[in-house]
């Protein structure tokens, strides 16, 4: 099915590429179509003329540029741009010839203005350093064309264009110079900085400012003293006062970025703070101190904080402090903190937390306890802006006093910090675990499974030790299986009532949850051995085999079973004695491996079978389900009665077959035949009640 956008595209394509689309048409034929009255003919010319030789096409389409028919002039314009773009990739001699031709057409005043504008636009993206400048230079001096040519030169951006703009400065009045200077301000390189510096002394303020802008954009501090004198000598009532100071601070920024001239940059920022009357520019200078400064700028920032008349700059100072990411600034900032009232100290929280200094930690803990809502707000905002595990240590101080909106903000912060750590150092794992714990406690119900996935990524003992005591305070019914399972295994007989409560909740969850999903969630748990009986796995077996087995008649042979079994005596089959392998335990999450049986015989582990035997004790007569996974097929007897069999070639999957059985109160015998074609060889077996809950039973020693 076509999307609406694709449908529109196809409709347009049908209009623009008619049925008689023919690449063999000559230039003359295509030009004829371009100048016809039929828009479809224009479309054909538009599509095909750009593929013809540009030097031959250009003269043919120039007249069409000025057509009164917008469809013709539009098609001609696009053809012009297409062939010019092709020529940018041509050999220099051919390209130069094409540019010369374009310049000639642009200079032809017999063409209408619209045609010449299109040609000028084409020139803007093909002019290079070898282009003769005369025609463009001359047009730049013509009032009616000055702005159009200036714009084209700026778009072209070559050194030639910059030179043409520079050359015009001496030929224009002061008022006309401003536009040229603003054009040079947008150029990457300007070849006439010394000439522009002279214009800083112009009596016209707009020329001063425009010249200052060009100089500021270079990042050269050579003219910084001159700019500062201009700024200081200009009245703040002057309309361009702010723009003049803006050029000075821009020069400081450029100087730092271009050459790392940070010392002089700091000197310039101090000049702004001391002399400028424009608040937003002073704020930029203060932040610049933090971005490019070191511990030597702390007295500057302290002086502002301790000056009550400069209160409007406090937030900029605190932002600057947060950016002072150097160890040497820590102690000076701690001293500064002690001089401030607590309502101002809270703004230093981001800096103190990021420094991770013991003295700073004490101050942060104290501030969070004593400053209430303001402290929490500052903490949460900083945590959100700069996701860092360093904030996790302070969450216990505020978590119990959070309002609902603050809890939501903290949830966002915790998600951000967890997402920001793609590679976690060993030393940070416990912090990620704790961050996930707090997130689990605060997040909406629908996010808990996702949080659990984060907790599972860091199953280190320290993380578990932190998580489980907290989970013990939660209502067990609200916890997903893997965490509830870990909590269950930490409880002792001293907590028997709660342990039994959790046991029943776990059984209920197992009745409605995919066991494979549960196994995946706890596969790395140190408590995995306790999983077998909880889930209803029969995890102790006695094994016999391997026996030869015929895949053509898979269950015709019963090998003498069923019969009363004594695992202490050899089992005779076809004059050969087989010895029971006793008390084989389940592995991993509850499966029993059979490949080891092959070592008892020279028979290869292909086209064989084996038997697994055990006894269980049920507390009462009950209907139940035997849940079987096998690699490959199986046959099942309960109390010497064959219940079912299945011939299949497969890998093992937990609970792949569920067979209804009946167990009597007391002792019950279970016998399984497991077949093997080739490859892996194992099985798992568990029991549930009719509702799907794991059955309660005991394995009876043999």
XYZ file of C-alpha atoms in Angstrom:
702
model
C 0.000 0.000 0.000
C 1.430 3.422 -0.995
C 1.979 6.088 1.624
C 0.292 9.468 0.941
C 3.703 11.111 0.381
C 4.789 8.455 -2.115
C 1.459 8.749 -3.917
C 1.953 12.508 -4.317
C 5.494 11.933 -5.554
C 4.322 9.481 -8.192
C 1.592 11.857 -9.371
C 4.155 14.652 -9.744
C 6.490 12.271 -11.551
C 3.764 11.417 -14.048
C 3.223 15.115 -14.737
C 6.946 15.943 -15.010
C 8.036 12.918 -17.020
C 5.481 12.481 -19.855
C 5.171 9.403 -22.009
C 7.292 10.839 -24.871
C 10.333 11.318 -22.578
C 13.129 10.856 -25.171
C 16.818 11.429 -24.456
C 17.667 11.478 -28.170
C 16.033 14.892 -28.648
C 18.518 17.572 -29.821
C 19.291 20.811 -27.973
C 17.308 22.753 -30.584
C 14.291 20.477 -30.181
C 14.449 20.765 -26.391
C 14.815 24.543 -26.493
C 11.737 24.562 -28.737
C 9.864 22.620 -26.078
C 11.159 25.028 -23.397
C 9.714 28.018 -25.265
C 6.365 26.384 -26.081
C 3.084 27.115 -24.321
C 2.789 23.567 -22.942
C 3.942 22.951 -19.314
C 4.554 19.276 -20.096
C 6.954 20.345 -22.843
C 8.736 22.594 -20.324
C 9.089 19.571 -18.024
C 10.764 17.540 -20.788
C 13.219 20.375 -21.455
C 13.838 20.740 -17.725
C 14.652 17.049 -17.425
C 16.845 16.624 -20.510
C 18.715 19.884 -21.224
C 20.971 19.569 -18.122
C 22.408 16.396 -19.718
C 23.503 18.256 -22.848
C 26.870 20.114 -23.153
C 26.567 23.152 -20.789
C 28.501 25.528 -23.048
C 26.022 24.846 -25.854
C 22.938 24.941 -23.626
C 23.721 28.202 -21.804
C 23.314 30.618 -24.750
C 20.076 28.875 -25.756
C 18.332 29.258 -22.391
C 19.375 32.841 -21.519
C 16.441 34.420 -23.407
C 13.990 32.072 -21.652
C 15.132 33.331 -18.227
C 13.286 36.586 -18.834
C 10.090 35.048 -20.206
C 6.784 36.465 -19.016
C 5.570 32.878 -18.718
C 6.607 31.787 -15.180
C 6.641 28.113 -16.223
C 9.228 28.886 -18.936
C 11.386 31.184 -16.790
C 11.229 28.720 -13.871
C 12.302 25.782 -16.023
C 15.110 27.872 -17.574
C 16.317 28.944 -14.117
C 16.511 25.331 -12.919
C 18.337 24.280 -16.075
C 20.822 27.129 -15.501
C 21.481 26.014 -11.926
C 21.833 22.347 -12.961
C 24.369 22.978 -15.716
C 26.304 25.409 -13.509
C 26.495 22.782 -10.818
C 27.863 20.333 -13.405
C 30.477 22.857 -14.464
C 31.802 23.236 -10.897
C 33.268 19.744 -11.378
C 34.791 20.416 -14.830
C 38.417 21.011 -15.769
C 39.654 24.472 -14.764
C 40.034 25.759 -18.327
C 36.489 24.731 -19.293
C 35.151 26.040 -15.992
C 36.901 29.404 -16.510
C 35.391 29.700 -19.986
C 31.931 29.022 -18.569
C 32.372 31.591 -15.769
C 33.521 34.172 -18.336
C 30.374 33.509 -20.359
C 28.185 33.881 -17.259
C 29.903 37.133 -16.307
C 29.281 38.468 -19.795
C 25.574 37.707 -19.565
C 25.397 39.247 -16.084
C 27.005 42.441 -17.418
C 24.554 42.579 -20.322
C 22.131 45.329 -19.299
C 19.822 44.448 -22.208
C 18.690 41.458 -20.164
C 15.934 42.124 -17.676
C 16.734 42.301 -13.960
C 15.197 38.905 -13.162
C 17.410 37.171 -15.726
C 20.500 38.871 -14.336
C 19.543 37.878 -10.766
C 19.331 34.223 -11.810
C 22.735 34.496 -13.496
C 24.210 36.149 -10.398
C 22.858 33.307 -8.261
C 24.548 30.795 -10.568
C 27.795 32.764 -10.276
C 27.589 32.592 -6.479
C 28.280 28.879 -6.466
C 30.873 28.636 -9.249
C 33.104 31.708 -8.797
C 36.624 30.661 -7.718
C 39.952 32.295 -6.958
C 40.827 32.629 -10.663
C 37.645 34.453 -11.654
C 38.236 37.986 -13.058
C 36.789 40.311 -10.393
C 36.107 43.390 -12.540
C 32.444 42.835 -13.461
C 31.398 41.830 -9.939
C 33.465 44.646 -8.450
C 31.800 47.173 -10.758
C 28.301 45.829 -10.015
C 28.970 45.987 -6.293
C 29.407 49.743 -6.604
C 26.043 50.181 -8.309
C 23.375 51.094 -5.718
C 20.640 49.027 -7.380
C 22.801 45.895 -7.468
C 24.975 46.335 -4.388
C 22.912 44.235 -1.963
C 22.328 41.437 -4.479
C 26.006 41.222 -5.398
C 27.081 41.463 -1.756
C 24.766 38.562 -0.865
C 26.087 36.477 -3.771
C 29.697 37.101 -2.734
C 28.983 36.125 0.864
C 27.265 32.945 -0.312
C 30.248 32.176 -2.538
C 32.577 32.574 0.448
C 35.874 32.354 -1.452
C 38.875 34.551 -0.755
C 38.216 36.232 -4.115
C 34.766 37.287 -2.912
C 36.263 38.610 0.318
C 38.825 40.607 -1.690
C 36.089 42.122 -3.885
C 34.209 43.201 -0.762
C 37.399 44.583 0.775
C 38.320 46.526 -2.394
C 34.961 48.268 -2.393
C 35.404 49.779 1.088
C 37.651 52.624 -0.099
C 35.200 53.472 -2.899
C 32.045 53.742 -0.789
C 30.704 56.308 1.625
C 30.701 55.556 5.360
C 27.012 54.764 5.276
C 27.491 52.368 2.334
C 30.447 50.676 4.040
C 28.219 49.200 6.776
C 26.556 46.614 4.524
C 29.929 45.561 3.077
C 31.377 45.174 6.585
C 28.446 43.054 7.672
C 29.118 40.886 4.631
C 32.777 40.500 5.615
C 31.635 39.643 9.154
C 30.079 36.500 7.670
C 33.224 35.477 5.783
C 35.564 32.846 7.168
C 38.722 34.773 6.179
C 39.065 38.521 5.697
C 42.169 39.820 3.856
C 41.834 43.496 4.871
C 41.741 43.509 8.675
C 44.245 46.371 8.917
C 42.122 48.561 6.674
C 39.045 47.659 8.710
C 40.864 48.499 11.955
C 41.305 52.058 10.648
C 37.527 52.318 10.413
C 37.307 51.878 14.192
C 38.068 55.617 14.288
C 35.195 56.479 11.969
C 32.972 59.301 13.233
C 29.931 57.181 12.360
C 28.982 54.775 15.177
C 27.408 52.195 12.826
C 30.728 51.937 10.932
C 32.621 51.569 14.232
C 30.367 48.733 15.348
C 30.356 46.946 11.981
C 34.169 47.141 11.856
C 34.389 45.874 15.424
C 32.212 42.911 14.511
C 34.545 41.867 11.699
C 37.598 42.184 13.966
C 35.881 40.278 16.795
C 35.124 37.419 14.423
C 38.851 36.926 13.717
C 39.678 36.106 17.342
C 42.824 38.251 17.180
C 43.361 40.171 20.439
C 45.706 42.633 18.707
C 42.894 45.181 18.555
C 41.308 44.265 21.923
C 42.677 47.381 23.738
C 41.271 49.577 20.973
C 37.862 47.913 21.252
C 37.893 48.279 25.035
C 38.677 52.002 24.769
C 35.786 52.402 22.338
C 33.440 50.560 24.700
C 34.503 52.570 27.753
C 34.331 55.905 25.939
C 30.835 55.275 24.533
C 27.855 56.457 26.529
C 25.453 53.764 27.648
C 22.655 55.883 26.179
C 24.144 55.433 22.715
C 21.825 53.091 20.719
C 24.754 50.907 19.608
C 26.401 50.766 23.062
C 25.269 47.172 23.653
C 26.404 45.988 20.231
C 29.847 47.488 20.826
C 30.275 45.593 24.101
C 28.913 42.493 22.403
C 31.767 42.626 19.882
C 34.294 42.883 22.712
C 33.030 39.795 24.528
C 32.716 37.945 21.231
C 36.385 38.654 20.582
C 37.246 37.201 24.006
C 35.299 34.019 23.232
C 36.852 33.687 19.778
C 40.333 34.232 21.161
C 39.887 31.386 23.630
C 38.442 29.025 21.049
C 40.927 29.805 18.290
C 44.200 29.830 20.115
C 43.711 28.865 23.749
C 44.702 32.403 24.766
C 42.864 31.907 28.043
C 44.806 34.308 30.237
C 44.009 37.252 28.012
C 40.447 36.010 27.650
C 40.045 36.096 31.450
C 41.515 39.632 31.446
C 38.900 40.670 28.875
C 36.057 39.093 30.870
C 37.190 41.006 33.951
C 37.100 44.214 31.913
C 33.494 43.474 30.933
C 32.444 42.759 34.535
C 34.087 45.946 35.767
C 32.979 48.372 33.042
C 29.939 47.113 31.108
C 26.444 48.276 32.093
C 24.521 45.629 30.107
C 23.455 42.847 32.472
C 23.250 40.010 29.941
C 26.760 40.796 28.638
C 28.154 40.869 32.182
C 26.469 37.518 32.827
C 28.172 36.090 29.718
C 31.525 37.327 31.029
C 30.914 35.744 34.451
C 30.079 32.413 32.840
C 33.190 32.812 30.672
C 35.279 32.959 33.865
C 33.935 29.546 34.798
C 34.328 28.082 31.314
C 37.929 29.165 30.705
C 39.242 30.074 34.166
C 41.018 28.226 36.955
C 41.206 28.703 40.724
C 42.513 32.254 40.166
C 39.022 33.426 39.125
C 37.424 32.398 42.436
C 38.186 35.794 44.064
C 36.362 37.464 41.148
C 33.318 35.260 41.673
C 33.487 35.642 45.453
C 33.555 39.433 45.156
C 30.290 39.342 43.206
C 28.614 36.951 45.660
C 29.577 39.083 48.642
C 28.351 42.284 46.983
C 24.650 42.660 47.757
C 24.278 45.235 44.962
C 25.183 42.577 42.378
C 22.555 40.068 43.446
C 21.166 39.924 39.908
C 24.357 38.146 38.853
C 24.295 35.427 41.543
C 22.841 32.686 39.310
C 25.484 33.338 36.656
C 28.186 33.087 39.313
C 26.861 29.754 40.551
C 26.673 28.477 36.992
C 30.277 29.566 36.446
C 31.335 27.802 39.644
C 29.701 24.579 38.450
C 31.888 24.721 35.318
C 35.145 25.103 37.286
C 35.973 21.444 36.821
C 39.506 21.530 38.249
C 40.748 19.932 41.503
C 42.615 23.063 42.570
C 39.320 24.955 42.884
C 37.897 22.655 45.574
C 39.460 24.109 48.717
C 39.001 27.776 47.706
C 35.338 27.016 47.008
C 34.893 25.325 50.384
C 36.255 28.469 52.030
C 33.909 30.593 49.967
C 30.991 28.377 50.992
C 31.684 29.050 54.669
C 31.356 32.823 54.063
C 27.879 32.549 52.538
C 24.495 32.204 54.232
C 22.801 28.844 53.741
C 20.264 30.230 51.271
C 23.229 30.989 48.982
C 25.246 27.911 49.865
C 22.626 25.681 48.270
C 23.608 27.085 44.868
C 27.042 25.516 45.390
C 25.525 22.025 45.689
C 26.352 20.993 42.090
C 29.983 22.034 42.497
C 30.377 20.329 45.898
C 28.756 17.092 44.703
C 30.884 16.901 41.567
C 34.082 17.451 43.583
C 33.250 14.369 45.700
C 35.279 15.770 48.613
C 34.590 14.441 52.141
C 34.254 17.934 53.626
C 31.993 18.896 50.753
C 29.859 15.776 51.295
C 29.243 16.792 54.893
C 28.187 20.274 53.794
C 25.831 18.849 51.149
C 24.175 16.463 53.621
C 23.690 19.319 56.068
C 22.266 21.652 53.440
C 19.795 19.052 52.174
C 18.527 18.510 55.712
C 18.296 22.175 56.642
C 17.195 24.023 53.490
C 13.985 22.125 52.743
C 12.281 22.658 49.400
C 14.912 25.034 47.999
C 17.727 22.591 48.665
C 15.820 19.675 47.123
C 14.935 21.772 44.091
C 18.565 22.747 43.522
C 19.697 19.140 44.039
C 17.124 17.718 41.588
C 17.773 20.361 38.932
C 21.520 19.775 39.109
C 21.041 15.983 39.054
C 18.838 16.282 35.959
C 21.236 18.588 34.103
C 24.329 16.537 34.959
C 23.371 12.858 35.410
C 26.030 11.412 37.702
C 26.264 8.534 40.152
C 27.766 11.013 42.625
C 24.215 12.180 43.416
C 23.049 8.698 44.463
C 24.688 8.862 47.918
C 22.470 11.799 48.879
C 19.106 10.333 47.887
C 18.417 8.742 51.315
C 18.655 12.224 52.856
C 15.716 13.545 50.815
C 13.684 10.541 49.696
C 11.354 10.441 52.699
C 10.389 14.117 52.407
C 9.731 14.318 48.666
C 6.467 15.730 47.370
C 4.789 13.883 44.479
C 6.159 16.277 41.849
C 9.644 15.947 43.353
C 9.369 12.149 43.231
C 8.548 12.354 39.534
C 11.560 14.596 38.973
C 13.821 12.173 40.845
C 12.500 9.271 38.745
C 13.496 11.220 35.603
C 16.932 11.907 37.097
C 17.503 8.243 37.943
C 16.485 7.073 34.480
C 18.875 9.618 32.975
C 21.814 8.562 35.131
C 21.230 4.840 34.481
C 20.957 5.465 30.732
C 24.162 7.554 30.734
C 26.354 4.706 32.028
C 26.975 2.365 29.091
C 30.269 1.046 30.469
C 30.352 0.771 34.250
C 33.514 0.541 36.317
C 33.584 -2.147 39.005
C 33.624 0.538 41.705
C 30.401 2.056 40.349
C 28.314 -1.111 40.216
C 26.934 -0.774 43.732
C 25.882 2.809 42.965
C 24.042 1.691 39.821
C 22.375 -1.007 41.936
C 21.264 1.544 44.501
C 20.096 3.966 41.815
C 17.985 1.146 40.355
C 16.604 0.370 43.808
C 15.483 3.952 44.423
C 14.002 4.015 40.949
C 12.133 0.792 41.681
C 10.656 2.295 44.840
C 9.553 5.531 43.142
C 8.651 4.654 39.558
C 5.104 3.976 38.287
C 3.939 0.366 38.355
C 4.218 0.019 34.577
C 7.953 0.858 34.670
C 8.917 -1.694 37.321
C 9.701 -4.521 34.921
C 12.097 -2.227 33.024
C 13.767 -1.212 36.293
C 14.123 -4.848 37.200
C 16.065 -5.384 33.989
C 18.491 -2.676 35.121
C 18.874 -4.292 38.559
C 19.653 -7.645 36.924
C 22.600 -6.168 35.026
C 24.610 -5.765 38.230
C 24.114 -8.970 40.286
C 27.133 -8.311 42.496
C 26.798 -9.193 46.200
C 27.089 -5.584 47.332
C 24.154 -4.596 45.123
C 22.015 -7.476 46.364
C 22.872 -6.668 49.968
C 21.687 -3.094 49.414
C 18.536 -4.048 47.528
C 17.120 -6.829 49.660
C 16.786 -5.010 53.008
C 14.863 -2.293 51.207
C 12.688 -4.797 49.378
C 11.838 -6.366 52.706
C 9.876 -3.201 53.498
C 7.752 -3.539 50.359
C 4.431 -5.373 50.144
C 5.519 -8.755 48.682
C 2.503 -8.805 46.364
C 3.956 -5.785 44.540
C 7.317 -7.436 43.809
C 8.064 -9.357 40.609
C 9.223 -12.951 40.873
C 13.030 -12.550 40.617
C 13.283 -9.980 43.424
C 10.733 -11.828 45.559
C 12.736 -15.021 45.055
C 15.915 -13.338 46.317
C 14.047 -11.923 49.299
C 12.526 -15.347 50.088
C 15.972 -16.921 50.274
C 17.248 -14.350 52.770
C 14.531 -15.134 55.297
C 15.281 -17.636 58.066
C 13.062 -19.661 60.369
C 12.887 -16.589 62.606
C 10.722 -15.058 59.853
C 8.765 -18.247 59.166
C 5.395 -16.522 58.811
C 6.653 -14.057 56.219
C 8.670 -16.755 54.472
C 5.536 -18.904 54.120
C 3.571 -15.873 52.886
C 6.181 -15.183 50.209
C 6.327 -18.876 49.311
C 2.614 -18.869 48.501
C 2.915 -15.645 46.482
C 5.765 -17.183 44.498
C 3.694 -20.286 43.755
C 0.821 -18.096 42.576
C 3.127 -16.100 40.288
C 4.587 -19.296 38.849
C 1.088 -20.430 37.882
C 0.644 -17.419 35.570
C 4.202 -16.653 34.411
C 6.261 -18.302 31.692
C 8.799 -20.457 33.469
C 11.400 -19.802 30.764
C 11.042 -16.066 31.424
C 11.487 -16.632 35.151
C 14.556 -18.796 34.574
C 16.090 -16.108 32.362
C 15.625 -13.525 35.105
C 17.336 -15.545 37.854
C 19.889 -17.580 35.891
C 22.773 -15.745 37.602
C 21.325 -15.893 41.112
C 23.495 -17.323 43.867
C 20.285 -18.898 45.238
C 19.613 -20.933 42.087
C 19.816 -24.342 43.891
C 16.812 -23.301 45.991
C 14.852 -22.762 42.790
C 14.267 -26.448 41.984
C 11.937 -27.457 44.798
C 10.184 -24.094 44.803
C 9.205 -24.481 41.155
C 8.282 -28.160 41.500
C 11.258 -29.702 39.700
C 12.066 -33.293 40.572
C 15.793 -32.790 41.028
C 17.055 -36.210 42.196
C 17.113 -39.177 39.815
C 18.671 -42.593 39.318
C 19.809 -43.187 35.747
C 20.264 -46.375 33.705
C 21.669 -46.756 30.202
C 22.412 -46.192 27.454
C 20.429 -48.910 25.671
C 20.378 -49.436 21.911
C 17.240 -47.907 20.451
C 15.534 -48.229 17.074
C 14.053 -45.022 15.679
C 11.849 -47.060 13.316
C 9.991 -48.740 16.207
C 10.582 -46.148 18.926
C 8.446 -47.569 21.723
C 7.851 -51.209 20.736
C 10.671 -52.346 23.010
C 10.041 -51.903 26.767
C 13.442 -53.231 27.943
C 11.707 -55.254 30.650
C 9.954 -52.279 32.211
C 7.819 -51.746 34.148
C 8.833 -54.054 36.995
C 9.795 -53.622 40.638
C 13.077 -51.719 40.599
C 16.041 -52.129 42.896
C 18.723 -49.584 42.148
C 21.227 -51.502 44.283
C 21.245 -54.484 41.909
C 22.558 -54.627 38.333
C 19.822 -54.530 35.712
C 20.082 -57.353 33.176
C 19.060 -56.810 29.587
C 19.956 -59.219 26.782
C 22.606 -60.959 28.850
C 24.242 -57.662 29.718
C 24.343 -56.049 33.173
C 23.558 -52.334 33.469
C 24.384 -50.461 36.693
C 22.183 -47.685 38.060
C 23.867 -44.295 38.414
C 22.474 -43.176 41.758
C 21.332 -39.820 43.143
C 22.032 -37.715 40.082
C 21.162 -34.087 40.828
C 19.592 -31.606 38.456
C 21.940 -29.052 36.924
C 21.605 -25.357 36.125
C 17.947 -24.439 36.579
C 16.541 -27.988 36.850
C 17.617 -30.117 33.891
C 19.275 -33.544 34.088
C 22.140 -34.233 31.664
C 22.427 -37.722 30.133
C 25.515 -37.450 27.924
C 27.681 -38.774 30.779
C 25.993 -42.176 30.502
C 27.749 -42.849 27.232
C 31.076 -43.236 29.028
C 29.772 -46.500 30.560
C 29.630 -48.128 27.170
C 31.400 -48.115 23.832
C 28.090 -47.266 22.205
C 28.076 -43.839 20.594
C 25.526 -41.354 21.977
C 23.310 -41.749 18.909
C 20.180 -43.874 18.501
C 20.138 -44.802 22.185
C 17.816 -44.356 25.156
C 18.099 -44.246 28.930
C 15.815 -44.535 31.949
C 15.391 -42.151 34.890
C 13.761 -43.409 38.067
C 12.752 -41.777 41.348
C 10.129 -41.853 44.096
C 8.209 -38.945 45.535
C 5.932 -38.618 48.507
C 2.644 -36.718 48.050
C 0.743 -35.367 51.086
C -2.622 -36.492 49.660
C -4.363 -38.069 46.698
C -4.337 -35.451 43.975
C -4.708 -34.794 40.280
C -1.580 -33.122 38.940
C 0.334 -32.276 35.798
C 3.718 -33.696 34.828
C 5.523 -30.896 32.941
C 8.220 -32.440 30.762
C 10.998 -31.041 28.634
C 13.084 -33.557 26.710
C 15.856 -33.898 24.143
C 14.707 -35.968 22.284
C 11.483 -37.987 22.977
C 10.131 -39.594 26.177
C 7.886 -42.274 27.679
C 6.355 -41.881 31.145
C 5.219 -44.419 33.744
C 3.575 -43.458 37.066
C 3.404 -46.261 39.608
C 4.285 -48.811 36.854
C 1.414 -47.650 34.641
C 2.391 -46.195 31.271
C 0.814 -42.750 30.937
C 2.066 -41.472 27.571
C 4.944 -41.454 25.095
C 6.177 -39.070 22.443
C 8.551 -39.752 19.559
C 10.202 -36.494 18.508
C 13.563 -35.058 17.449
C 13.986 -31.781 19.342
C 15.982 -29.674 21.726
C 14.807 -29.421 25.294
C 12.344 -26.711 26.281
C 10.978 -26.334 29.789
C 7.326 -27.443 30.195
C 7.025 -28.275 26.503
C 4.614 -31.149 27.301
C 2.069 -31.125 30.123
C 0.555 -34.504 30.956
C -2.325 -34.985 33.390
C -1.538 -37.650 36.023
C -2.884 -38.933 39.325
C -0.742 -39.230 42.451
C -1.779 -41.220 45.479
C -1.168 -40.156 49.036
C 2.276 -41.268 50.132
C 4.831 -42.978 47.894
C 4.695 -42.707 44.085
C 7.129 -44.167 41.530
C 8.129 -42.150 38.467
C 9.931 -43.753 35.543
C 10.986 -41.924 32.378
C 12.487 -43.285 29.180
C 14.412 -40.540 27.325
C 15.353 -41.198 23.707
C 18.372 -39.867 21.844
C 18.811 -39.535 18.086
C 21.930 -37.349 18.102
C 23.225 -34.073 19.520
C 22.278 -32.992 23.032
C 20.622 -35.356 25.483
C 18.813 -34.241 28.634
C 15.438 -33.731 30.254
C 13.622 -31.814 32.971
C 10.547 -32.838 34.926
C 8.369 -30.874 37.314
C 4.971 -31.279 38.927
C 2.156 -28.758 39.309
C -1.342 -28.922 40.704
C -4.411 -28.491 38.522
C -4.212 -24.667 38.780
C -0.603 -24.566 37.596
C 0.991 -23.926 40.991
C 4.116 -25.970 41.747
C 3.114 -29.137 43.583
C 4.268 -29.619 47.157
C 6.008 -33.020 47.549
C 9.126 -34.663 48.956
C 11.720 -36.741 47.120
C 11.802 -40.133 48.844
C 15.295 -41.569 49.403
C 15.806 -44.975 47.740
